[in-house]
C-alpha cells in the first residue's frame, strides 16, 4: 500500500498563486509516476498533471502553462505550483501515485486538498 498526504490548499484571490505538496510513503517502487487531478462541485474528476521518476511530465491541455509539476525524489514529494489562478480552478485537488510510468497515474489516491479561488 501507498499512503499520500496532500497539503497547501486554501483560499486565494483571482490571479494569485498556490503551491500544493504531496508526500508518499509505504510500499514505494523505484519506477513510478505521481500526479494531480481535481474535482469541482458537480463535475467529474479530471486529470491535471503528472511526472515520472525520470521527471518526464504531462499536462492537461486546459492549463495553458499556468501550472508546473515537480518532484523531490529524496523526500518522495510531488509539488504543483499553480499561478494565475481563476475561479474555475476551484476544486478539491487529489494527489495520485502509479506503479510504473503513466501519463495519468491512478493506482493510489490521497484524501484531497481544497483550493478555492475567489472572484
Coordinates of C-alpha atoms in Angstrom, one line a residue:
X1 CA 0.0 0.0 0.0
X2 CA 1.0 3.6 -0.6
X3 CA -0.2 6.5 1.5
X4 CA -0.4 10.0 0.1
X5 CA -0.8 13.2 2.2
X6 CA -1.5 16.5 0.5
X7 CA -1.1 20.0 1.8
X8 CA -1.1 23.5 0.6
X9 CA -4.6 24.1 -0.4
X10 CA -6.5 27.2 0.7
X11 CA -8.3 30.4 -0.4
X12 CA -6.7 32.7 -2.9
X13 CA -7.9 35.6 -5.0
X14 CA -8.2 35.5 -8.7
X15 CA -4.7 35.9 -10.3
X16 CA -3.0 34.5 -7.2
X17 CA -0.7 31.5 -6.7
X18 CA -0.6 28.4 -4.5
X19 CA 1.7 25.5 -4.2
X20 CA 0.4 22.1 -3.4
X21 CA 2.5 19.3 -1.9
X22 CA 2.0 15.6 -1.6
X23 CA 4.3 13.2 0.2
X24 CA 4.2 9.5 -0.5
X25 CA 5.0 6.7 2.0
X26 CA 4.6 3.0 2.3
X27 CA 5.4 0.4 -0.4
X28 CA 7.0 2.7 -2.9
X29 CA 8.7 1.5 -6.1
X30 CA 11.6 2.9 -8.0
X31 CA 9.7 3.2 -11.3
X32 CA 6.7 5.3 -10.6
X33 CA 4.6 8.2 -11.6
X34 CA 2.9 10.9 -9.4
X35 CA 0.2 13.3 -10.4
X36 CA -2.6 15.6 -9.6
X37 CA -6.2 15.6 -10.5
X38 CA -9.1 17.8 -9.4
X39 CA -12.8 17.6 -8.9
X40 CA -15.0 20.6 -8.9
X41 CA -18.5 20.6 -7.4
X42 CA -20.9 18.7 -9.6
X43 CA -18.2 17.7 -12.0
X44 CA -16.2 14.6 -12.7
X45 CA -12.6 14.3 -11.6
X46 CA -10.2 15.5 -14.2
X47 CA -6.5 15.0 -14.8
X48 CA -4.2 18.0 -14.2
X49 CA -0.6 16.9 -14.4
X50 CA 1.8 14.1 -13.8
X51 CA 5.5 13.4 -13.5
X52 CA 7.5 10.2 -13.7
X53 CA 10.6 9.2 -11.6
X54 CA 12.7 10.3 -14.5
X55 CA 10.9 13.7 -14.4
X56 CA 9.0 13.3 -17.6
X57 CA 5.9 15.5 -17.3
X58 CA 2.4 15.5 -18.8
X59 CA -0.1 18.3 -18.5
X60 CA -3.8 18.8 -19.3
X61 CA -4.3 21.0 -22.3
X62 CA -6.6 23.4 -20.5
X63 CA -3.8 24.6 -18.1
X64 CA -2.1 26.7 -20.8
X65 CA 1.1 26.8 -19.0
X66 CA -0.2 28.2 -15.7
X67 CA 0.7 25.1 -13.5
X68 CA 4.0 23.4 -13.1
X69 CA 4.5 19.9 -11.6
X70 CA 7.8 18.9 -10.0
X71 CA 9.1 16.4 -7.5
X72 CA 11.8 15.9 -4.9
X73 CA 12.7 12.2 -5.0
X74 CA 14.7 12.4 -1.8
X75 CA 11.5 13.4 0.0
X76 CA 9.1 11.3 -2.1
X77 CA 7.2 14.5 -2.6
X78 CA 5.5 16.0 -5.6
X79 CA 4.5 19.6 -6.0
X80 CA 2.0 21.5 -8.1
X81 CA 2.8 25.2 -8.5
X82 CA -0.3 27.0 -9.6
X83 CA -0.2 30.5 -11.0
X84 CA -2.7 32.9 -12.4
X85 CA -5.5 31.1 -10.6
X86 CA -9.0 31.6 -11.8
X87 CA -12.4 30.9 -10.1
X88 CA -12.8 27.9 -12.4
X89 CA -9.8 26.3 -10.8
X90 CA -11.8 26.0 -7.6
X91 CA -11.8 22.2 -6.8
X92 CA -10.6 19.5 -4.5
X93 CA -7.1 18.6 -5.7
X94 CA -6.1 15.0 -5.4
X95 CA -2.6 13.6 -5.4
X96 CA -2.1 10.2 -7.1
X97 CA 0.7 7.6 -7.4
X98 CA 1.2 5.0 -10.1
X99 CA 3.4 1.9 -10.3
X100 CA 5.4 2.3 -13.5
X101 CA 5.4 5.1 -16.0
X102 CA 2.0 6.6 -16.7
X103 CA 0.7 9.8 -18.1
X104 CA -2.2 9.6 -15.6
X105 CA -1.3 7.6 -12.5
X106 CA -4.3 6.2 -10.7
X107 CA -3.2 3.3 -8.5
X108 CA -3.3 5.2 -5.2
X109 CA -5.0 8.4 -4.2
X110 CA -4.7 11.0 -1.4
X111 CA -7.6 12.4 0.6
X112 CA -7.6 15.7 -1.4
X113 CA -7.0 19.3 -0.5
X114 CA -9.4 22.1 -1.2
X115 CA -8.4 25.0 -3.4
X116 CA -10.8 28.0 -3.6
X117 CA -10.3 30.9 -5.9
X118 CA -12.4 34.0 -5.1
X119 CA -13.5 36.3 -7.9

